[in-house]
mmCIF file of C-alpha atoms and ligand atoms in Angstrom:
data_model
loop_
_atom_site.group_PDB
_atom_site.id
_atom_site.type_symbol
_atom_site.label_atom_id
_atom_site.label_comp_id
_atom_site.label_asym_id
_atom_site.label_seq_id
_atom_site.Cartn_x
_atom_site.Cartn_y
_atom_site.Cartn_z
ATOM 1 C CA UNK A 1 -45.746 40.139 38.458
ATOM 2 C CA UNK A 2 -45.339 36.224 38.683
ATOM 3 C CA UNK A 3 -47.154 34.367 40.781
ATOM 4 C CA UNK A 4 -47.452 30.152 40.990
ATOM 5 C CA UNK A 5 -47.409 27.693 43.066
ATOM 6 C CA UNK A 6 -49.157 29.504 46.040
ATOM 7 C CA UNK A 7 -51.321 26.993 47.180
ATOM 8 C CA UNK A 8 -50.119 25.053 50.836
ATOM 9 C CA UNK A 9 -48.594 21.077 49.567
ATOM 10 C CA UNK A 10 -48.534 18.990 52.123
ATOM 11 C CA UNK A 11 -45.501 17.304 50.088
ATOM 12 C CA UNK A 12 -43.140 19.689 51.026
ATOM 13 C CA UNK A 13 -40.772 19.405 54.162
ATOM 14 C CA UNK A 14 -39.608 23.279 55.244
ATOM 15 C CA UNK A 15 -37.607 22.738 58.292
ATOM 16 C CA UNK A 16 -37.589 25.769 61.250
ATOM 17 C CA UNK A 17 -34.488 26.695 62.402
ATOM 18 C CA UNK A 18 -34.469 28.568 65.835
ATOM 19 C CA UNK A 19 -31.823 31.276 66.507
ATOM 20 C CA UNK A 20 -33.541 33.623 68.958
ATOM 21 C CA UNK A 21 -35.128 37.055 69.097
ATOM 22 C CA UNK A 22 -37.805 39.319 69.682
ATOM 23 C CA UNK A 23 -40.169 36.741 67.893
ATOM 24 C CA UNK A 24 -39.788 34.004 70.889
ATOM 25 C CA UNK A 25 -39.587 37.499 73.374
ATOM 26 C CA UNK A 26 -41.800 38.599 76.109
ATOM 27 C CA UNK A 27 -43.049 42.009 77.824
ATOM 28 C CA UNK A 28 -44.139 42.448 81.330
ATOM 29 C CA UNK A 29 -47.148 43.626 79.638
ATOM 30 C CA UNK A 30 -49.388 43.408 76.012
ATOM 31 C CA UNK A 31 -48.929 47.725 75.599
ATOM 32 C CA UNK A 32 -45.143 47.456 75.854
ATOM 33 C CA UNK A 33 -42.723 46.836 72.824
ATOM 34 C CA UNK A 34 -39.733 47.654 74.186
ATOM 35 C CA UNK A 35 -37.659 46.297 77.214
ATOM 36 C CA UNK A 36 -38.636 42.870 76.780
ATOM 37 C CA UNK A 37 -37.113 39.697 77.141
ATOM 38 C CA UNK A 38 -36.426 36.481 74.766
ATOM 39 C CA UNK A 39 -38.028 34.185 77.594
ATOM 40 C CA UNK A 40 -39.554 31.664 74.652
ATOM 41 C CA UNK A 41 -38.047 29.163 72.355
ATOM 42 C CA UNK A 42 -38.862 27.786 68.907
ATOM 43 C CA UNK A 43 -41.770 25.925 70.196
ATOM 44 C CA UNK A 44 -43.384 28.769 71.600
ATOM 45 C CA UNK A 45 -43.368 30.370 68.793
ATOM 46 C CA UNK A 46 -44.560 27.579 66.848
ATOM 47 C CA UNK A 47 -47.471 26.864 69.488
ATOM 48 C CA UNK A 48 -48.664 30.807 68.205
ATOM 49 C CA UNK A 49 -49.240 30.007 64.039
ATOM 50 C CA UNK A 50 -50.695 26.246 64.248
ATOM 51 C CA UNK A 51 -51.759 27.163 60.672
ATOM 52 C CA UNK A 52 -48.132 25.870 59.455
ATOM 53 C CA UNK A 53 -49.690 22.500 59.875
ATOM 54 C CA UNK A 54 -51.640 23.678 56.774
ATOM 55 C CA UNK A 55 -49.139 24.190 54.545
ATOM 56 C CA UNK A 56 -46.216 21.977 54.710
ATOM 57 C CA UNK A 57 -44.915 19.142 57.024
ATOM 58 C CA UNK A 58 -42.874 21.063 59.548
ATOM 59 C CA UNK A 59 -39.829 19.521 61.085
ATOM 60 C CA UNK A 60 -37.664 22.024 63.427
ATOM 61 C CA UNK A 61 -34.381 22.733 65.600
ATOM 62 C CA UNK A 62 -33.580 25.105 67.864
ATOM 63 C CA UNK A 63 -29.897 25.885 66.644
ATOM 64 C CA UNK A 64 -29.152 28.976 69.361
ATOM 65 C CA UNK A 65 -31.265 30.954 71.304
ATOM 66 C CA UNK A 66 -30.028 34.353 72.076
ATOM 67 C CA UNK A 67 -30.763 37.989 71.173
ATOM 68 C CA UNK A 68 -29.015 38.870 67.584
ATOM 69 C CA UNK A 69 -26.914 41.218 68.980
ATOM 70 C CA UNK A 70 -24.808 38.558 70.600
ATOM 71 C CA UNK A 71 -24.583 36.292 67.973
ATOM 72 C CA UNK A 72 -21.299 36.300 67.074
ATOM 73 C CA UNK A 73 -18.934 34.161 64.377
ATOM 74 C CA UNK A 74 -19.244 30.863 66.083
ATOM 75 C CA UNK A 75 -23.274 30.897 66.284
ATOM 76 C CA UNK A 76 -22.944 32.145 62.631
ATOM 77 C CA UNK A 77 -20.900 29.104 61.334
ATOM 78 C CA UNK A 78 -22.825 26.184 63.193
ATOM 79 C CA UNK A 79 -26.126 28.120 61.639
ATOM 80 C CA UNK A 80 -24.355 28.001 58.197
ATOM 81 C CA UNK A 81 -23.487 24.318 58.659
ATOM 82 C CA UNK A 82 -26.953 23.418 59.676
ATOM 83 C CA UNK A 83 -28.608 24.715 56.837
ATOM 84 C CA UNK A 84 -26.012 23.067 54.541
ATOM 85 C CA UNK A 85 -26.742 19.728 56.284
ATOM 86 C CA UNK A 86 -30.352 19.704 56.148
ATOM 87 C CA UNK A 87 -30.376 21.363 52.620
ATOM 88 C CA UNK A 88 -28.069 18.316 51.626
ATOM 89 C CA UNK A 89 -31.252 15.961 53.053
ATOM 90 C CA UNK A 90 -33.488 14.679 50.058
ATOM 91 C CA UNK A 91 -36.282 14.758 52.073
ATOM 92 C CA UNK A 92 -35.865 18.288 53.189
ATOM 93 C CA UNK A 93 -37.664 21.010 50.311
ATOM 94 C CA UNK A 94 -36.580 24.210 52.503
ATOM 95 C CA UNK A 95 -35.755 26.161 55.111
ATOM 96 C CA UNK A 96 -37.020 29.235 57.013
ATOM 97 C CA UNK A 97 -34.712 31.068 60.194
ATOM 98 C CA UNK A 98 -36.119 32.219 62.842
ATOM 99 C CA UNK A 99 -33.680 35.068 64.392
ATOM 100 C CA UNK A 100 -33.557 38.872 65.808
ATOM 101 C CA UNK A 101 -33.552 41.288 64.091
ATOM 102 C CA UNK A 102 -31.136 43.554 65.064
ATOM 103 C CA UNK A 103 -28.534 41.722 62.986
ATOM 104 C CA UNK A 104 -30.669 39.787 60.697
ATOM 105 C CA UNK A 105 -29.036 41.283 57.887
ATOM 106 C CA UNK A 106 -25.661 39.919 58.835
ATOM 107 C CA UNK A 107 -26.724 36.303 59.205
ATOM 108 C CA UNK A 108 -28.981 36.285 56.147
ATOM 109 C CA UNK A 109 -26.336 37.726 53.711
ATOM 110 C CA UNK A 110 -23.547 35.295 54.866
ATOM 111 C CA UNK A 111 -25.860 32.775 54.333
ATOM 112 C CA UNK A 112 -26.477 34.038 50.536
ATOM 113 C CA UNK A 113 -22.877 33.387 50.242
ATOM 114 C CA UNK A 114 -22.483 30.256 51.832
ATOM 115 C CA UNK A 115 -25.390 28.036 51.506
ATOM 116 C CA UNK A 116 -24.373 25.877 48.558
ATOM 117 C CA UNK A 117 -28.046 24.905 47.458
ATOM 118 C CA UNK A 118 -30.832 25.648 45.219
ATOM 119 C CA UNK A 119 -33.690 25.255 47.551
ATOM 120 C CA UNK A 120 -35.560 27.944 49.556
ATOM 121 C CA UNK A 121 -34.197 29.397 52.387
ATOM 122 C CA UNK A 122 -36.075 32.346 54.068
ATOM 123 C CA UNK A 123 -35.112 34.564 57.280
ATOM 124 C CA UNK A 124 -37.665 36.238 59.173
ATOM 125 C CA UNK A 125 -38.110 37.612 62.711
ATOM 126 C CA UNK A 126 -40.414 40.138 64.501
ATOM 127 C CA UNK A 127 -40.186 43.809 65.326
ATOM 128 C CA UNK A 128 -42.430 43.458 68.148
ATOM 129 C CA UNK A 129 -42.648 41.098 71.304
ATOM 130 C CA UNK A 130 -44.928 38.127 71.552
ATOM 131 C CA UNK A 131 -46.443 39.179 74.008
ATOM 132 C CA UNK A 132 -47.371 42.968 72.208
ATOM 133 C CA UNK A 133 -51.010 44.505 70.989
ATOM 134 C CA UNK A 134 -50.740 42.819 66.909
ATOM 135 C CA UNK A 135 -47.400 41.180 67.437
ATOM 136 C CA UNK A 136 -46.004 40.563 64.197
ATOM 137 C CA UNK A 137 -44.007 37.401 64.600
ATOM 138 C CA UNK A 138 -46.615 35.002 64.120
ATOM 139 C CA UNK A 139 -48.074 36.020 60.674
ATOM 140 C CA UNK A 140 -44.377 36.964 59.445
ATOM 141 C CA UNK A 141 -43.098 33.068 60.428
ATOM 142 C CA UNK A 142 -46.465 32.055 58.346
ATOM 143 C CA UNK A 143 -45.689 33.886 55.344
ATOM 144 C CA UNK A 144 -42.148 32.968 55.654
ATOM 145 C CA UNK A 145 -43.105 29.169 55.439
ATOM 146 C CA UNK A 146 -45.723 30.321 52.822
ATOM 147 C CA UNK A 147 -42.121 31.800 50.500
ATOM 148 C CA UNK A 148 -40.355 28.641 51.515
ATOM 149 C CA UNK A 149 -42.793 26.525 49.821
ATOM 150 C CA UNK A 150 -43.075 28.553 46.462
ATOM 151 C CA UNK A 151 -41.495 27.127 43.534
ATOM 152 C CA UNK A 152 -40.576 30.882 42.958
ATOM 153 C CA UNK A 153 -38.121 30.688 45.890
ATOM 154 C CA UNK A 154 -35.905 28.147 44.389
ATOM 155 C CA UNK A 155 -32.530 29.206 42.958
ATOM 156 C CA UNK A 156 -32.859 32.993 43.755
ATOM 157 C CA UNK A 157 -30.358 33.527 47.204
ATOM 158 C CA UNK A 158 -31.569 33.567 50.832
ATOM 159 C CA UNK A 159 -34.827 35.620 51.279
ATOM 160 C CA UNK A 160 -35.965 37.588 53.926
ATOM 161 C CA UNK A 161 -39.472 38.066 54.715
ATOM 162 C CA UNK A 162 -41.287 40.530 57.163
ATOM 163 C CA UNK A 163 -43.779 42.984 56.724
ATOM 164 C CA UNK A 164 -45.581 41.284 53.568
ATOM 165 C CA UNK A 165 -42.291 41.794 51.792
ATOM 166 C CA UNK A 166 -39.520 39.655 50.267
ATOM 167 C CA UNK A 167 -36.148 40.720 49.898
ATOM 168 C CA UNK A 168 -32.670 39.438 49.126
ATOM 169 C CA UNK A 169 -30.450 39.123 51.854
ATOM 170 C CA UNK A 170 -27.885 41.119 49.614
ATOM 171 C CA UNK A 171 -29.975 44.162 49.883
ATOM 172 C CA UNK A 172 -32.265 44.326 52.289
ATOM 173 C CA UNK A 173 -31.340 46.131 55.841
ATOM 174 C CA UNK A 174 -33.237 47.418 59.085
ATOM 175 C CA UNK A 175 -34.339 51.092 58.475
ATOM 176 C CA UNK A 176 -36.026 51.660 61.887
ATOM 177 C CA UNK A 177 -35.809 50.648 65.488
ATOM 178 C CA UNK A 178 -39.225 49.601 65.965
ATOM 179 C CA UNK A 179 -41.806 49.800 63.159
ATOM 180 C CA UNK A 180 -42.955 46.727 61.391
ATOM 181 C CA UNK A 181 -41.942 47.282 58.112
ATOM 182 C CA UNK A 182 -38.803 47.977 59.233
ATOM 183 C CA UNK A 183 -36.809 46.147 56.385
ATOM 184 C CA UNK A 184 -35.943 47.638 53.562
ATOM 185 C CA UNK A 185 -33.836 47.220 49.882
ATOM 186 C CA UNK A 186 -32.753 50.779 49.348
ATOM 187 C CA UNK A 187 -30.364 50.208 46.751
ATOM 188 C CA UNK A 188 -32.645 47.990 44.454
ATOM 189 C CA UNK A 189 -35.821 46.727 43.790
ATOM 190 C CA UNK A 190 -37.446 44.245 46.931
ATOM 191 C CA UNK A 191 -38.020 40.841 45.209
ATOM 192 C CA UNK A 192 -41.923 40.592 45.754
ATOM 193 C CA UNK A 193 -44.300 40.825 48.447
ATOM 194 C CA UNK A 194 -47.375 38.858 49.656
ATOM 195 C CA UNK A 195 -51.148 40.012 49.206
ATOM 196 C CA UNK A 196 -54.061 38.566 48.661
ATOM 197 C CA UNK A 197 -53.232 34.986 49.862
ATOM 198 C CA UNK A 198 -50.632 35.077 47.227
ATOM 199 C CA UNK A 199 -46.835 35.011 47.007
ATOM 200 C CA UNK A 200 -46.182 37.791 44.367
ATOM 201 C CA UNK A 201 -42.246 37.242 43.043
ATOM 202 C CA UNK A 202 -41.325 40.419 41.085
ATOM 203 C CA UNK A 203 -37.418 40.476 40.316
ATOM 204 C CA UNK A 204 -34.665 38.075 41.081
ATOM 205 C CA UNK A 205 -31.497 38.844 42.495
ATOM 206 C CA UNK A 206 -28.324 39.779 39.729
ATOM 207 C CA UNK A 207 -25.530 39.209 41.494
ATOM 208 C CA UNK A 208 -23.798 35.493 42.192
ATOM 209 C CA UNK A 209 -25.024 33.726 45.501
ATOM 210 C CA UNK A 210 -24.998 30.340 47.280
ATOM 211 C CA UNK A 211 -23.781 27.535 45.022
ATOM 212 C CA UNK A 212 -22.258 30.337 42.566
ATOM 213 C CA UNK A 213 -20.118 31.931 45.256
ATOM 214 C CA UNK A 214 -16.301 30.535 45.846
ATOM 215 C CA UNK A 215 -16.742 30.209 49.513
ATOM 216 C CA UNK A 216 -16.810 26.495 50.785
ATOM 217 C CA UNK A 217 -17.208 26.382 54.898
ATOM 218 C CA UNK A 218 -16.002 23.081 54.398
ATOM 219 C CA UNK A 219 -12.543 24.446 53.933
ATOM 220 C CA UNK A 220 -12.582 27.140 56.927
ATOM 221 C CA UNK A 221 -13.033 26.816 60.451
ATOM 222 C CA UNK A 222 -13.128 30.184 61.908
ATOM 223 C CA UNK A 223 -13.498 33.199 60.598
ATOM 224 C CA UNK A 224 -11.128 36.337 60.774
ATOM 225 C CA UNK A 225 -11.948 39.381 63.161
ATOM 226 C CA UNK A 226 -12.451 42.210 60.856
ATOM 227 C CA UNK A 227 -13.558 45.357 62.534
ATOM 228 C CA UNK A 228 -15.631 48.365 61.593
ATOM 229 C CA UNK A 229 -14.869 51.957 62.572
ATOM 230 C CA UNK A 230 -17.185 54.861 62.436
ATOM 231 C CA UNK A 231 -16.618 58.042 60.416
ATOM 232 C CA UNK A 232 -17.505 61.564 62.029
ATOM 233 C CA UNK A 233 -16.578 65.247 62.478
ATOM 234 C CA UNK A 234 -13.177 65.635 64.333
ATOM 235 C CA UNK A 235 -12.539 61.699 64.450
ATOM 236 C CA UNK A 236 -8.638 60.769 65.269
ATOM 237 C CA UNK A 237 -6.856 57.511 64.835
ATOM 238 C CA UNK A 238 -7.155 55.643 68.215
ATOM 239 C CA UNK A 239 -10.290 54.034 66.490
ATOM 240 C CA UNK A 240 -8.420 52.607 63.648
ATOM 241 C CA UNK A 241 -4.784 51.779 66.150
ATOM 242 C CA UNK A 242 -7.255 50.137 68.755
ATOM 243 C CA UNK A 243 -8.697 47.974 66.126
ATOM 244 C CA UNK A 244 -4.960 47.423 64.767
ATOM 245 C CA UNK A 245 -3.353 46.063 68.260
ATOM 246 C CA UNK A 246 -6.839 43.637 68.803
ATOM 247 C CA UNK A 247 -5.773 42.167 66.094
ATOM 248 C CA UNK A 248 -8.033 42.728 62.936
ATOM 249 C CA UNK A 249 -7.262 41.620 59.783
ATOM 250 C CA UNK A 250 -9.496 43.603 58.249
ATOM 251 C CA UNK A 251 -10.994 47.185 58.786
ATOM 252 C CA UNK A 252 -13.893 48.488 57.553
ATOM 253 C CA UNK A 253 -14.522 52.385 57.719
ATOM 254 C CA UNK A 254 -18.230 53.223 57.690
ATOM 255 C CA UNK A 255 -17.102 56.591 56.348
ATOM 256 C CA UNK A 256 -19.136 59.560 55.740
ATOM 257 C CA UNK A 257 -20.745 60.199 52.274
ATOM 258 C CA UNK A 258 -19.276 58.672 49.167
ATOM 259 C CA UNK A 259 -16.411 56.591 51.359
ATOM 260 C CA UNK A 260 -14.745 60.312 51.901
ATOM 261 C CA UNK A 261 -11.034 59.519 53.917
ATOM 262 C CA UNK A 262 -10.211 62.059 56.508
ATOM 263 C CA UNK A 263 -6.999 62.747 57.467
ATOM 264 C CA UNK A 264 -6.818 60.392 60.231
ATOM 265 C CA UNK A 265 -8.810 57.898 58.112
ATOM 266 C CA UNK A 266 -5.851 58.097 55.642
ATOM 267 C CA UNK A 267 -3.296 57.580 58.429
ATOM 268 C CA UNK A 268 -5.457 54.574 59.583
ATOM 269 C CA UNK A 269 -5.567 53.174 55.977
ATOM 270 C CA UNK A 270 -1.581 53.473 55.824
ATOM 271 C CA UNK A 271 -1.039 51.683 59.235
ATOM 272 C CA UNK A 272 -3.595 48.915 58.477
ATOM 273 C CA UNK A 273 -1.475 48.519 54.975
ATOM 274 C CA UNK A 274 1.575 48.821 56.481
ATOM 275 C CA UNK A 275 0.899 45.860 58.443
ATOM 276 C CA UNK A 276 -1.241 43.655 55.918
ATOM 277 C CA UNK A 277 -4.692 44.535 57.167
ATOM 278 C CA UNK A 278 -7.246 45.164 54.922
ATOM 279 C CA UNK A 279 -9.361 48.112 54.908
ATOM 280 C CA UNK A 280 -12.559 48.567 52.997
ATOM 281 C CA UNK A 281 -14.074 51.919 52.561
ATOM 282 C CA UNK A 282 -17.912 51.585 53.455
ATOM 283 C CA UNK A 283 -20.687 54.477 53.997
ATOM 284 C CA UNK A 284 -22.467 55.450 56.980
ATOM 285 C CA UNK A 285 -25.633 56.928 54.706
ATOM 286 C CA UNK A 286 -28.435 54.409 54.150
ATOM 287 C CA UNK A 287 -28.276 54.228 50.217
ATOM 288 C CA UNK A 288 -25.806 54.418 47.527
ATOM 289 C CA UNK A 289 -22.924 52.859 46.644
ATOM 290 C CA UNK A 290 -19.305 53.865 47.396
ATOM 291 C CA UNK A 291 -17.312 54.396 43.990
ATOM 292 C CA UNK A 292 -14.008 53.380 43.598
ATOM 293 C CA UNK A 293 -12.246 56.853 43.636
ATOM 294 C CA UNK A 294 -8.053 57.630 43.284
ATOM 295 C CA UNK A 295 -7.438 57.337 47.045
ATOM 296 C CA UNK A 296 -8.079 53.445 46.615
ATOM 297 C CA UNK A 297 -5.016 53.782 44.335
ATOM 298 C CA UNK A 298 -3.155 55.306 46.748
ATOM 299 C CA UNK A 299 -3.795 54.053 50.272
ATOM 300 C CA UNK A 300 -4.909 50.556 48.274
ATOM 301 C CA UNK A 301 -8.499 50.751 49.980
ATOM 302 C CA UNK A 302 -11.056 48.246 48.769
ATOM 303 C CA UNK A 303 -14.342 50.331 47.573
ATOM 304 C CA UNK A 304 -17.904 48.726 49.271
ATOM 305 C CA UNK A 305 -19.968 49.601 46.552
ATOM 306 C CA UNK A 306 -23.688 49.054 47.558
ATOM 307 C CA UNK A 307 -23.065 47.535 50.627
ATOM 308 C CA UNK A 308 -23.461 48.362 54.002
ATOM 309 C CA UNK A 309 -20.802 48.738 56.336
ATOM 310 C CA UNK A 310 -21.913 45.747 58.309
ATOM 311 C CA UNK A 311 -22.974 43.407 55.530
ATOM 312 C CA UNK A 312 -19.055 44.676 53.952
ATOM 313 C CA UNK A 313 -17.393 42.960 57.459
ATOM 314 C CA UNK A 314 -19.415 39.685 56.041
ATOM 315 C CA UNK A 315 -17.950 39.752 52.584
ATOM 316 C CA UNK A 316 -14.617 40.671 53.831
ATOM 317 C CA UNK A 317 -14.369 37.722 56.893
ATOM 318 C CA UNK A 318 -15.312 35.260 53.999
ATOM 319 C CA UNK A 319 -12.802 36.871 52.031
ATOM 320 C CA UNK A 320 -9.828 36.692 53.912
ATOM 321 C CA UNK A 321 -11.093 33.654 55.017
ATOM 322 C CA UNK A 322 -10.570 32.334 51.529
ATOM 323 C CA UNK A 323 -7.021 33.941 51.277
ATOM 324 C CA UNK A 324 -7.999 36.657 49.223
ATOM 325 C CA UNK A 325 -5.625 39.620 49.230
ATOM 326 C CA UNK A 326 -6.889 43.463 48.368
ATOM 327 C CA UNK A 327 -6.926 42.619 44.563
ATOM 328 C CA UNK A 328 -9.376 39.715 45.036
ATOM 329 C CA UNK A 329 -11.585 41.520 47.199
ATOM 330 C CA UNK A 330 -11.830 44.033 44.951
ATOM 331 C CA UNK A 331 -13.564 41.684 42.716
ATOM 332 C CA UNK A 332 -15.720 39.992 45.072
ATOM 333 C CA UNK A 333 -17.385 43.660 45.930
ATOM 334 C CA UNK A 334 -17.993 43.403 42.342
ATOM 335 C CA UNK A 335 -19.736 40.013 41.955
ATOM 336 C CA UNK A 336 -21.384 39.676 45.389
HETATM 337 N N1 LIG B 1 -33.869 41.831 70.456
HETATM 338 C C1 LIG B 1 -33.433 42.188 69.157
HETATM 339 C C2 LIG B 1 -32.703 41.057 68.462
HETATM 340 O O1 LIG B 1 -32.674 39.952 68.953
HETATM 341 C C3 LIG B 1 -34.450 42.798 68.290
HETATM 342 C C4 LIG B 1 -35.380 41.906 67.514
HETATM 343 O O2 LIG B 1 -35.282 40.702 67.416
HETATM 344 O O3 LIG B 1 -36.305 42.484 66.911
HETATM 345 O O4 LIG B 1 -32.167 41.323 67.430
#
């Protein structure tokens, strides 16, 4: 393992961006984790870890405040554009996201693809209220700021830190409803990890991100509603026509196993392609990738590979967004 640059420098501007979440949440009482509500704001959390004084010169701005289950494309693109503009600053060394994490995942990986800078950018949350017996937000925002000012952070994708761990934003999802070390890489190797006052950095990320991507918010100004439909025993096609008439462009079948089409999933492939819709076969299971298989040839799916179904809508709104057609996608599950 690597480690430099650990100590706090007083040089370095991180900026705090505030989305919401359980980390600015509160509980009717300290025993209860659940059933809480996001009653704070940036500066409460901030008034909990006065330690980040210590390690950088702090500048913040609350960009939304909600619960990340409602953010939705248009919170997700002034985010993106935030973090561009401050990035873009001279003065500005990094910057670390405060946000749920129900769908931290989302936001943190369409971030890795979008950000178009070098510097540090780190996403972290909390699994528990503020308000909770050892509530986690505090010391996960302070190790968060701790990545954002380690040289090691630089150039490597947007990180996301909870738990003492650091993960890419391409990998890393939420295994669990409510334990701490929720977040997880299950596909590949977590990036480092923090111990013993120290930022450890372990592996870097292989696939393109940030400025190496082809996506350029500057050229888009919404993004396209792409849809994801669950795979089960005995499913039909309403799932896949519903999503059809509302208008996706693009659907994305958390199938079961290895991407397997049903029946009705094959007759949903054929009416999205009849019509120009895209439709990317994804995996309900937790770990693994989807292979590209001979019914991609024929209903001219798009194979997820290692991603998740949800972190697949991400890739394939940017995508489309970009005027890429099934062929081009294709590719881009390759290289991102
Ligand atoms: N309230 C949920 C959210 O905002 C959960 C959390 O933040 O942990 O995503």
């Amino acid at each position: 393992m690597r480690s430099s640059a650990n100590t706090p420098n007083m040089a370095r501007r991180i900026v705090i961006l505030g989305v919401g979440g359980t980390i600015a949440a509160s509980a009717s009482s300290a025993t209860k984790t659940h059933d809480y509500e996001l009653t704070g704001t940036l500066d409460t959390v901030l008034a909990q870890v006065p330690q980040l004084g210590e390690l950088a010169r702090i500048g913040t701005e609350q960009v939304a405040n909600v619960a990340s289950h409602e953010v939705d494309n248009a919170v997700l693109l002034h985010l993106a554009k935030r973090v561009n503009e401050h990035l873009a600053d001279p003065a500005v060394d990094g910057i670390v996201i405060t946000h749920g994490t129900d769908t931290l995942e989302e936001t943190a990986y369409f971030l890795h693809l979008v950000v178009k800078s070098d510097k540090p950018v780190v996403v972290t949350g909390a699994m528990r209220p503020s308000s909770a017996l050892s509530a986690d937000g505090p010391l996960n925002l302070y190790n968060a700021v701790r990545v954002a000012i380690h040289d090691g952070a630089r150039g490597v994708g947007v990180l996301v830190v909870l738990d003492e761990r650091v993960a890419s934003a391409r990998d890393v999802t939420k295994t669990h409803t409510s334990a701490t070390d929720a977040f997880r890489a299950l596909d590949s190797p977590e990036l480092g990890a923090l111990g013993g006052g120290k930022v450890l950095f372990a592996a870097s990320p292989l696939r393109k991100h940030t400025r190496d991507t082809c996506f350029d918010l500057q050229a888009i100004q919404t993004l396209p509603q792409v849809d994801i439909v669950y795979g089960y025993q005995n499913g039909g096609t309403f799932f896949f026509k519903a999503a059809i008439e509302a208008g996706s462009r693009g659907i994305i079948f958390a199938a079961t196993g290895n991407g397997s089409l049903s029946e009705a999933a094959k007759a949903g492939a054929l009416m999205a392609r009849e019509r120009g819709i895209v439709f990317v076969r994804a995996s309900r299971v937790a770990a693994g990738a989807v292979c590209e298989c001979a019914d991609d040839a024929r209903y001219d799916t798009v194979a997820a590979g290692t991603l998740n179904p949800q972190k697949a809508r991400v890739l394939t709104m940017l995508g489309l967004a970009h005027g890429m057609d099934t062929s081009a996608l294709r590719h881009a599950f390759e290289s991102y």
